[in-house]
XYZ file of C-alpha atoms in Angstrom:
558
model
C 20.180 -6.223 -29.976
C 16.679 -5.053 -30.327
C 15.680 -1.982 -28.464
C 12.705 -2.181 -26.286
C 10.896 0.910 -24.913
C 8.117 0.295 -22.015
C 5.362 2.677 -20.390
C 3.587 1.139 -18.392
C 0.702 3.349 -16.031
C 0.061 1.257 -12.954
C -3.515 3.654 -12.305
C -5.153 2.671 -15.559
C -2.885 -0.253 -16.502
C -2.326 1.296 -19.961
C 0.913 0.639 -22.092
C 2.989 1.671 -24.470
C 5.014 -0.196 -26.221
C 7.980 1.019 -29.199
C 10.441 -1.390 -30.288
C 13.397 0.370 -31.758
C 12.006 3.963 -31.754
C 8.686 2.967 -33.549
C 5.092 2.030 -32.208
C 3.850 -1.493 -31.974
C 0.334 -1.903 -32.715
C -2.061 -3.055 -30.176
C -2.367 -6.433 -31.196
C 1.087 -7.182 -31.346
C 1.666 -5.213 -27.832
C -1.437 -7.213 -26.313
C 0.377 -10.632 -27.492
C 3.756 -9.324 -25.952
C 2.383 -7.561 -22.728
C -1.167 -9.416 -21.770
C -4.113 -8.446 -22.489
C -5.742 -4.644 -21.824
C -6.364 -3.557 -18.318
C -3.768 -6.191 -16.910
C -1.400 -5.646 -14.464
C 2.327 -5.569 -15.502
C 3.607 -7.837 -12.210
C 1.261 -10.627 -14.438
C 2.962 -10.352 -18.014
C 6.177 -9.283 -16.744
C 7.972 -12.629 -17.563
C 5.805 -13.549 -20.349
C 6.877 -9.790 -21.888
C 10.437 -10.362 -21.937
C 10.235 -14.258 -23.225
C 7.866 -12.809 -25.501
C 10.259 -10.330 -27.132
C 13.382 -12.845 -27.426
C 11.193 -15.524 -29.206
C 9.127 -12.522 -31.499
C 12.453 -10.833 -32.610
C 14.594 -13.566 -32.576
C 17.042 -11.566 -30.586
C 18.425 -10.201 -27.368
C 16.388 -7.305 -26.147
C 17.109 -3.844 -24.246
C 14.108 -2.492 -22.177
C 14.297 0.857 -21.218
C 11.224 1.117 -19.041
C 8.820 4.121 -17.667
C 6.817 4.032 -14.688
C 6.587 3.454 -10.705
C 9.617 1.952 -9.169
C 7.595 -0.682 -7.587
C 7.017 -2.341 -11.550
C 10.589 -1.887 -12.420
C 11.209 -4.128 -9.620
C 8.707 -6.749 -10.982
C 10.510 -6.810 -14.190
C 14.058 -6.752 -12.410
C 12.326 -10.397 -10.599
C 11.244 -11.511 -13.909
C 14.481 -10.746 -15.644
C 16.052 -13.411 -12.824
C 13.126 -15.729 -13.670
C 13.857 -15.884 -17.625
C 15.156 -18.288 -19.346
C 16.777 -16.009 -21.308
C 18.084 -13.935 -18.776
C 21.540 -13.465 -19.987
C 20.039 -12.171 -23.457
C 18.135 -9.606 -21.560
C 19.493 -5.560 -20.613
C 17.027 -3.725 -18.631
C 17.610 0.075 -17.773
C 15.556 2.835 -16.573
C 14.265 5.606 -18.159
C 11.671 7.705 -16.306
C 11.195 6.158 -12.584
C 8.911 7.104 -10.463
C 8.026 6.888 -6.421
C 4.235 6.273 -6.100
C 4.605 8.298 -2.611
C 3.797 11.807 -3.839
C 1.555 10.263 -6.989
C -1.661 10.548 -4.229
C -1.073 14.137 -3.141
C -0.670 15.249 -6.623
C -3.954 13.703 -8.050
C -5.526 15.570 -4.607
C -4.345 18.847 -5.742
C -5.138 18.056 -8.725
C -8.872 17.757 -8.188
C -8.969 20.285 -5.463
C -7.602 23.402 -8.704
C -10.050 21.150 -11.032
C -12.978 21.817 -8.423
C -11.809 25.581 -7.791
C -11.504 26.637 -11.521
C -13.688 24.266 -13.613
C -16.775 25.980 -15.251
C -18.981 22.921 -14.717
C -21.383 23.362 -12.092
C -21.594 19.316 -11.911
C -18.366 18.996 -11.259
C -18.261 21.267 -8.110
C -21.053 19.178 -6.287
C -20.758 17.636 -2.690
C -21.345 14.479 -4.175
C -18.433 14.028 -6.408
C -16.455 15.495 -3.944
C -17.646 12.934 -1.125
C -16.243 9.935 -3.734
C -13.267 11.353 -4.317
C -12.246 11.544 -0.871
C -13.909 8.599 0.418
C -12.245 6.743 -2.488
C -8.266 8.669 -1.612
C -9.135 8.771 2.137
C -10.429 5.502 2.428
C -8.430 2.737 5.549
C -6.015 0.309 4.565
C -6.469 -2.714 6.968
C -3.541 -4.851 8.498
C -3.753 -8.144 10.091
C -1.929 -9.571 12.873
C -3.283 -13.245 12.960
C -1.659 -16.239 15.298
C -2.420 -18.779 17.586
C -2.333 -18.465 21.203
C 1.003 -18.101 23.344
C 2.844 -17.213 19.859
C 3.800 -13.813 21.318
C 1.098 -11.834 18.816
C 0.412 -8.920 21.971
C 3.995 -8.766 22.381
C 4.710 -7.983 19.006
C 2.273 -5.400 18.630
C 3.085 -3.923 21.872
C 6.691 -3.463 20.379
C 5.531 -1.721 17.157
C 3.449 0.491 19.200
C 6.102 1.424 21.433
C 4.462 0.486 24.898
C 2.086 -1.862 26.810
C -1.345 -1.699 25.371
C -2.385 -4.856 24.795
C -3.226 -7.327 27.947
C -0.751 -10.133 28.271
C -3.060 -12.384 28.780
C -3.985 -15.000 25.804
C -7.276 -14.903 26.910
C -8.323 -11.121 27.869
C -5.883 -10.165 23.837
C -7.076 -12.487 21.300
C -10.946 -13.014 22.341
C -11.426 -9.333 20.814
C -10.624 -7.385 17.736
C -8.604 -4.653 18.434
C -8.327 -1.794 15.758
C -5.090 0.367 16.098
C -5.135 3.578 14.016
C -2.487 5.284 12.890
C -2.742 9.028 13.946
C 0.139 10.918 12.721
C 1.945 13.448 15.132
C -0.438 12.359 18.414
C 1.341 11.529 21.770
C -0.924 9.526 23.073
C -3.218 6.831 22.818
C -7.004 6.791 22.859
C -9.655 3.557 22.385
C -13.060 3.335 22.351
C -15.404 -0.388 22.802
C -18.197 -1.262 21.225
C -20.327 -4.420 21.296
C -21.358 -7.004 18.613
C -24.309 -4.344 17.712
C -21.715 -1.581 16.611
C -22.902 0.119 20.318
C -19.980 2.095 21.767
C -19.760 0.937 25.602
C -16.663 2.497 26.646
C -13.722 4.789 25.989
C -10.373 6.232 27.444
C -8.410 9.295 26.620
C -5.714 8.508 27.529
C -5.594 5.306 26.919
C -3.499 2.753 29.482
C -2.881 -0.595 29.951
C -5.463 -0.657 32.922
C -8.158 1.050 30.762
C -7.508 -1.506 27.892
C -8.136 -4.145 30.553
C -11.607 -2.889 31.346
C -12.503 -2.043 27.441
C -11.610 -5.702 26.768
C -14.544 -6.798 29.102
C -15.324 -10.159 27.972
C -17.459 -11.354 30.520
C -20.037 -9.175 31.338
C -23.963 -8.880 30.311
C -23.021 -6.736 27.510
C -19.322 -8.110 26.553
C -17.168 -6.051 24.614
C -16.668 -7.161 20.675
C -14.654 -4.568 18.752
C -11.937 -2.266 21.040
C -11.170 1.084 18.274
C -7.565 2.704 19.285
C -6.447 5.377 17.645
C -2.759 7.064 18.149
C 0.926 7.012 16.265
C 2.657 4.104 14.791
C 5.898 5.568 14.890
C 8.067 2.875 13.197
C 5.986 2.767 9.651
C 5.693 5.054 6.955
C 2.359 5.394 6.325
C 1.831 8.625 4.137
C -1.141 9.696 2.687
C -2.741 6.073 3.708
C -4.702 5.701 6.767
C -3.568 3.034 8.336
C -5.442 -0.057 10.592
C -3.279 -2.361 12.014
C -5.891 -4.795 13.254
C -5.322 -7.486 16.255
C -7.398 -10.383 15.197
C -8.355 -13.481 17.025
C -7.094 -16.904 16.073
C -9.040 -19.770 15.082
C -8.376 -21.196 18.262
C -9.639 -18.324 20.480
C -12.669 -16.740 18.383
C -15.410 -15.970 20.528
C -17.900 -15.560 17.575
C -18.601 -16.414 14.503
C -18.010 -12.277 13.544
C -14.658 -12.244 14.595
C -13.805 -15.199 12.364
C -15.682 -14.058 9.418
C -13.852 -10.584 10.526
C -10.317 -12.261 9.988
C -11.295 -14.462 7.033
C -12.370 -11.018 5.486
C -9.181 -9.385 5.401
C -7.332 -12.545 4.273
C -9.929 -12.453 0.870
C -10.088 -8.774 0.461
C -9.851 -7.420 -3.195
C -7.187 -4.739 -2.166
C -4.981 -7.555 -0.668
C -4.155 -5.951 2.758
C -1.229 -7.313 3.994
C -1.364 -10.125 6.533
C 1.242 -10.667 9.338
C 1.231 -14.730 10.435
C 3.108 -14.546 13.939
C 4.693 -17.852 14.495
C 6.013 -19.521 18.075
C 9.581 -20.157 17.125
C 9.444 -22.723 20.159
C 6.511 -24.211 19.227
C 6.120 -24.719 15.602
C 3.714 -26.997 13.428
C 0.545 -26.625 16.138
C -2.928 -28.110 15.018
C -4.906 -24.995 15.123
C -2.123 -22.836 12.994
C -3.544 -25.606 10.065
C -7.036 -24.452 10.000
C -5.451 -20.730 9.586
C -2.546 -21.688 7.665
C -4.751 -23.537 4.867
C -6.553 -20.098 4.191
C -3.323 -18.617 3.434
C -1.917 -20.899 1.093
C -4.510 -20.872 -1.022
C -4.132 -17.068 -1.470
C -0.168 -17.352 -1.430
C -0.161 -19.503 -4.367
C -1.963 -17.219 -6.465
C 0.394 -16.434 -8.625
C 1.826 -12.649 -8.352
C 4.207 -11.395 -6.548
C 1.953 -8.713 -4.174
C 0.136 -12.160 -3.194
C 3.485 -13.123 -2.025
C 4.833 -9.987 -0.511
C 1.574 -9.119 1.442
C 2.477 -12.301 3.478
C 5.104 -11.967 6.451
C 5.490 -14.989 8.593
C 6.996 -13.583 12.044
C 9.106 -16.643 13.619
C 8.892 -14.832 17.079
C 10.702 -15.354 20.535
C 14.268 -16.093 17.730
C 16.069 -15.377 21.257
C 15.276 -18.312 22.987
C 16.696 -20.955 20.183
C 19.439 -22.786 21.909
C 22.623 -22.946 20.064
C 24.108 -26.214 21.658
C 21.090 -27.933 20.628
C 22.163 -27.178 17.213
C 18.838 -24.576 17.244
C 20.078 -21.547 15.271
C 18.491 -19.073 13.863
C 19.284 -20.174 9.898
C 18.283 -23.959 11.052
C 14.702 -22.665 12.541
C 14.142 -20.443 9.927
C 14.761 -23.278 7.080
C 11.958 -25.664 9.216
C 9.752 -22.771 9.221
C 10.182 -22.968 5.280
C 10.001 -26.923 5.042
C 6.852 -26.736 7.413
C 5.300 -24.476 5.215
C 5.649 -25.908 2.193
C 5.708 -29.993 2.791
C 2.205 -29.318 4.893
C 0.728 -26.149 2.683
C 2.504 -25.854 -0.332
C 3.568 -22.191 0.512
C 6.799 -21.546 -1.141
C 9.935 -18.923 -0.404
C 7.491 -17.360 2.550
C 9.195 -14.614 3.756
C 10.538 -15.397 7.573
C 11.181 -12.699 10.077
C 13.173 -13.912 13.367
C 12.493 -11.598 16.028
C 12.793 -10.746 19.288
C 9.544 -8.671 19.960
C 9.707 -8.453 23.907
C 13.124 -7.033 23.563
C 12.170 -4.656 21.033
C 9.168 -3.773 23.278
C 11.028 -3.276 26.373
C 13.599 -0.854 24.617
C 11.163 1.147 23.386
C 8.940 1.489 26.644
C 12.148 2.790 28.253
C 12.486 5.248 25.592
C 8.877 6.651 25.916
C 9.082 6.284 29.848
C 6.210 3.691 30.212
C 4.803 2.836 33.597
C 4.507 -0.504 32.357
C 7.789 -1.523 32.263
C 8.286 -3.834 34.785
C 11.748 -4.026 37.362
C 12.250 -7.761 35.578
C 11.727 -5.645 32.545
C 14.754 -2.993 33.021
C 16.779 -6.286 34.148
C 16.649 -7.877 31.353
C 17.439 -4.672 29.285
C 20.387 -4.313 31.044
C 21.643 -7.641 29.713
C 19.816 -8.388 26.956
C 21.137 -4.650 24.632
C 24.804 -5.905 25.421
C 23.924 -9.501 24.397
C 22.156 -8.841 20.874
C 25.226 -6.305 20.167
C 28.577 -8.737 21.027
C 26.340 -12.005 19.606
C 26.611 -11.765 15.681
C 23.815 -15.048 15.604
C 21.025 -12.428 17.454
C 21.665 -10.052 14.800
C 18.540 -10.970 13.015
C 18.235 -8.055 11.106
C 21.126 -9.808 8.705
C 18.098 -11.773 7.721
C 15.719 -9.650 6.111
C 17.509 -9.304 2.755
C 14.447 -10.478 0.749
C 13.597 -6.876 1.104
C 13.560 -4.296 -2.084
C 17.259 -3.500 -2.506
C 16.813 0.202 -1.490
C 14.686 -0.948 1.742
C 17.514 -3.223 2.447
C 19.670 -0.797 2.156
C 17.841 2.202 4.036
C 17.793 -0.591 6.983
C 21.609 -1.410 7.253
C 22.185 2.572 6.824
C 19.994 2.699 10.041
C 22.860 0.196 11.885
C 25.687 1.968 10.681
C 24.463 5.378 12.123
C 23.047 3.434 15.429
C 27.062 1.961 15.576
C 28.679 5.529 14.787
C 26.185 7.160 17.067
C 27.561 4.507 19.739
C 23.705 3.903 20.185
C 23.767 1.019 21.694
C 19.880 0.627 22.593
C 18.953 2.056 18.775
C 21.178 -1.010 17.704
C 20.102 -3.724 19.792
C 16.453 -2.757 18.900
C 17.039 -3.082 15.019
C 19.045 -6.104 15.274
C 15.748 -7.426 17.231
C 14.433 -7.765 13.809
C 11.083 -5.665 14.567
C 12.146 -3.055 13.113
C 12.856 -5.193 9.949
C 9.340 -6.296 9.982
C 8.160 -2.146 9.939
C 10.378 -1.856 6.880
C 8.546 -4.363 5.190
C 5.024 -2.926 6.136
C 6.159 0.667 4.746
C 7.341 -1.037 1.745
C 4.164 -2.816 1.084
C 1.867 0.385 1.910
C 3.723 1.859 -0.941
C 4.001 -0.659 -3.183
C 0.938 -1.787 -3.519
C -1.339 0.756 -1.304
C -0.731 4.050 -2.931
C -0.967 2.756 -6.129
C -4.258 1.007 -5.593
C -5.460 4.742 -3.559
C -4.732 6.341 -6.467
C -6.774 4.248 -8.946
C -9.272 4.062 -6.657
C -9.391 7.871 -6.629
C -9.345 8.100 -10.375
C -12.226 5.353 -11.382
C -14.097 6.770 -8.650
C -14.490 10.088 -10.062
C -14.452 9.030 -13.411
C -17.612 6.451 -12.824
C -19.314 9.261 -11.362
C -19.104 11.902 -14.423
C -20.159 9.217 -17.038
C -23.517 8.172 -14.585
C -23.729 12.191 -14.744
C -24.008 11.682 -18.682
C -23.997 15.267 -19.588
C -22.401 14.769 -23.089
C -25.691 13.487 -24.700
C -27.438 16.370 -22.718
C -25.329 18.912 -23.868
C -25.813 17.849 -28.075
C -29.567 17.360 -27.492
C -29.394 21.243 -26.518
C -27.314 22.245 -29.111
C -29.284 20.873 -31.751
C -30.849 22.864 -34.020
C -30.121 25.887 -32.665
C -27.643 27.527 -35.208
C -27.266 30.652 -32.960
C -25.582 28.538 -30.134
C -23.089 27.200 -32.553
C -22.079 30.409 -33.527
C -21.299 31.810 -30.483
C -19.623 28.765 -29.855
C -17.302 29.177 -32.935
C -16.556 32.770 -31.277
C -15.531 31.006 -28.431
C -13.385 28.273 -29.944
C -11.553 31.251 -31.537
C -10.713 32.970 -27.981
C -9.980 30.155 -26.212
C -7.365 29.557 -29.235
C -6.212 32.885 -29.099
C -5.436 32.644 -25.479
C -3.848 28.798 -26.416
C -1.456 30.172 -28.574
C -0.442 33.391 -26.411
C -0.408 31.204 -22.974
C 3.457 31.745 -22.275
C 3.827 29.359 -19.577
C 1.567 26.295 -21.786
C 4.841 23.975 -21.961
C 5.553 24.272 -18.507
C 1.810 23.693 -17.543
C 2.163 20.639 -20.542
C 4.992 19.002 -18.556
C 3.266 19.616 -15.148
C 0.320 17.565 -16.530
C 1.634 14.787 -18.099
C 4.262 14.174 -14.922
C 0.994 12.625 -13.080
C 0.262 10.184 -15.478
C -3.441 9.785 -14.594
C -4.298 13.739 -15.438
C -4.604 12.528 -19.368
C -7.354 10.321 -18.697
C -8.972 12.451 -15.749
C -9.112 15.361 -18.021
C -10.673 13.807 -20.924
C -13.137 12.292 -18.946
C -13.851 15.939 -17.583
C -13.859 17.282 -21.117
C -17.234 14.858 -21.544
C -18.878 15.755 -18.805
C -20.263 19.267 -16.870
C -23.818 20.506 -16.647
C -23.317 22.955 -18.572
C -20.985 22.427 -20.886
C -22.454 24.141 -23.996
C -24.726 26.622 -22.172
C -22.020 28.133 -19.788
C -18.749 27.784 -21.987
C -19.211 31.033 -23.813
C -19.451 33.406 -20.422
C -16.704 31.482 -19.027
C -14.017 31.579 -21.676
C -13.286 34.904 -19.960
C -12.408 33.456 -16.451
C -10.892 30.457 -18.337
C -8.426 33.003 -19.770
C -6.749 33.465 -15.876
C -7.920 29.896 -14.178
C -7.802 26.958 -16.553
C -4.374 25.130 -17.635
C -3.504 24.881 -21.181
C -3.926 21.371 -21.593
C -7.447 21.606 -19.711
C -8.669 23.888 -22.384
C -7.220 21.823 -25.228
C -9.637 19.309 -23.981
C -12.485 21.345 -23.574
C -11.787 22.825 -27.304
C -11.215 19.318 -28.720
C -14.904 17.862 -27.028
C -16.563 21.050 -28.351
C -15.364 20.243 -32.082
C -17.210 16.794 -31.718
C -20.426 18.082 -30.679
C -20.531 20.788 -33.333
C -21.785 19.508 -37.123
């Protein structure tokens, strides 16, 4: 068996690749892994046929990186035809959850202690953040009367949203999610970006008048901004954003709006609420046909950012031979016989149970007397009927999501939580899982490139390297005081007692490498301020900073 060993870093898409202790040389590794700069969720399968047919073997992979990619290859490892021939293990995994923090502090010490005056300015700073800090946009598309409100309404925990097809879907309504507020605030603005009217707190009434439609001056955009309790959203700023179908757009904006999101480069995900009483309507087509063609892609994230919500699951009647597998497998056969879209992923749900639970829970004027009625039935029912227990079918999930979610049952069954059970049996709570899985899948990982190219685009416009040699040239004197300093800073090298601890710090985050060399080229000053800095450099700079700053030095110097 050959022995396989695979780094893969998902922020600059570099590799490396050593087959049986010993590096392979980038044209082999290009031919085995894809081309440079490519992601590894497009060579994964290619990778692993790749190294069967080029060794003439069975392989081992032992990989390195973000858990997300080990899961790619796990999928690809089904997918191969030589599956059986194939052992893959982990080495060094990864969550990408903390990776965006990390390369935060990271620039924050780099902008506290670096001696390069560039380096400190607003500017870069404003890119950085803008670039880490930046919204990650959600869509909740469907056609009328598919129980879109509803659902949102349930993930938000209470009655927001107007009931009414007509007063919901003729807006856009952008939900922020506001860590650690307890309450809901919106402001509306009109097609001219003109705020027209806000409400703190925000109610069901006020969200009625904000949604004015039908005035001189009609509302276009309604901004909300409060908690999202049920999804993980760390470190991204979340939009879940309540979009109008193609059947109820009021202007041409609000299409374009939705057909934005569905094309975006950074592939937000997209949440296709289906009528599970009403399947296979004309205007879900014009929609539908949009999302194939971005489904069939290719990679998996164009798959996964996809969830097709077969809502109002409670209503199917058994005795008409309507259960919840049957419905789920037309959904399928719908989607694929009339747009080609294959193994969607199908949520059943219940959303208005799920809503009404948790309005009860957070005490919600809203809920209605037929509302606490049919809680009172409805918690029992999902519980004793094994066919409403739609979270059973959300095992497409990761295997650790999956499992995090039935670990949520059995505490809401020990707990003798009966409400807590009913609600994730509901299957909206399934759909959360799914949206936190996604966000750090594939939006923390794209946050944190986009933090790193952003930063690093802006020091090589800077282009302070060729400044720096046209001022040392010629002047001998500079160089050797420069020597003097290359001689102190290795000094302190060589005496710093905590360097291998700092080493291993670094090269945890696997984008510092790459930020640090780019830093090493760039700085005002480099050559004019390094000599009265070396002293601070002594007490503020890592180790493996100043290795970089020594190492750029010895290329400028003749």
């Amino acid at each position: 068996m050959t022995s396989i060993e695979l780094l893969y870093n998902p922020y600059t898409r570099g590799k490396i690749l050593l087959v049986d202790g010993g590096d392979v040389q980038k044209d082999e590794c290009e031919k085995l892994c894809g081309a440079e700069g490519t992601e590894l969720s497009e060579w994964a399968l290619h990778f692993l046929n790749a190294c069967i047919e080029h060794f003439n073997d069975s392989i081992s992979v032992n990989f390195s990186g973000i858990r997300r990619d080990y899961e790619f290859l796990e999928d690809a490892v089904k997918k191969s035809k030589y599956s059986s021939d194939i052992s893959l293990s982990e080495k060094k995994i990864v969550d990408a959850e903390n990776r965006l923090q990390e390369l935060k502090n990271l620039f924050a010490e780099m902008q506290e202690n670096t001696p390069f005056d560039s380096l400190k300015s607003a500017e870069v700073k404003r890119l950085f953040e803008k670039a880490t800090d930046s919204e990650f946009e959600m869509a909740v598309v469907a056609t009328m009367s598919s129980g879109k409100s509803t659902l949102i309404n349930s993930i938000l925990g209470r009655e927001l949203l107007p009931a009414r097809n007509e007063a919901t879907t003729a807006n856009i309504a952008r939900i922020h999610d506001i860590d650690d507020t307890d309450h809901f605030r919106a402001e509306s603005f009109d097609k001219d970006g003109n705020k027209i009217g806000e409400a703190d707190p925000l109610t069901a009434e006020d969200m009625e008048r904000l949604n004015n439609i039908d005035g001189e001056n009609p509302a276009s955009v309604v901004e909300i901004y409060g908690d999202i309790p049920g999804i993980e959203s760390k470190n991204i700023r979340l939009v879940l954003s309540d979009t109008p179908g193609p059947n109820n757009s009021r202007t041409a904006e609000h299409e374009k709006h939705t057909m934005d999101l569905l094309n975006a480069d950074y592939k937000p995900m997209i949440i296709y609420v289906l009528n599970g009483t009403q399947l296979e309507t004309n205007d879900d087509n014009i929609l539908l046909s949009n999302v194939a063609r971005l489904v069939k892609s290719g990679d998996r994230q164009s798959r996964d950012r996809f969830l097709f919500v077969l809502n109002k699951a409670d209503e199917f009647d058994p005795d008409k031979n309507e259960t919840v597998a049957r419905k789920i497998d037309d959904v399928k056969r719908y989607l694929f016989n009339k747009h080609g879209i294959e193994n969607p992923r199908v949520f059943p749900t219940s959303a208005y149970l799920a809503k009404i639970i948790r309005q009860s829970h957070n005490n919600d004027p809203m809920l209605t007397a037929k509302d606490k009625r049919s809680l009172l039935s409805d918690v029992g029912y999902f519980i004793e009927e094994e066919r409403m227990h739609f979270s059973d079918y959300a095992d497409f999930l990761s295997p650790a999501t999956f499992a995090e979610l039935k670990q949520r049952i059995e505490n809401a069954k020990n707990a003798n939580d009966e409400d807590e059970l009913a609600l994730l049996y509901s299957g909206v709570p399934s759909i959360e899982f799914a949206i936190s899985e996604y966000l750090s899948k594939y939006a923390l990982p794209a946050k944190i490139t986009e933090g790193v190219y952003s930063f690093k685009d802006k020091i090589e416009a800077l282009n302070i390297e060729a400044n720096a040699k046209n001022e040392l040239a010629g002047n001998e004197q500079k160089v050797q005081e420069l020597q003097k300093s290359l001689e102190m800073i290795k000094a302190t090298l060589a005496k710093g007692d905590k360097a291998q601890e700092v080493k291993q710090q670094i090269q945890s985050l696997s984008v510092c490498d790459r930020l640090n060399k780019e830093l090493a080229k760039s700085g005002s000053s480099l050559l004019s301020n390094f000599g009265k800095n070396v002293q601070s450099m002594k007490k503020s700079v890592h180790t493996e900073t100043a290795r970089v700053y020594l190492d750029n030095i010895k290329m400028m110097i003749p």
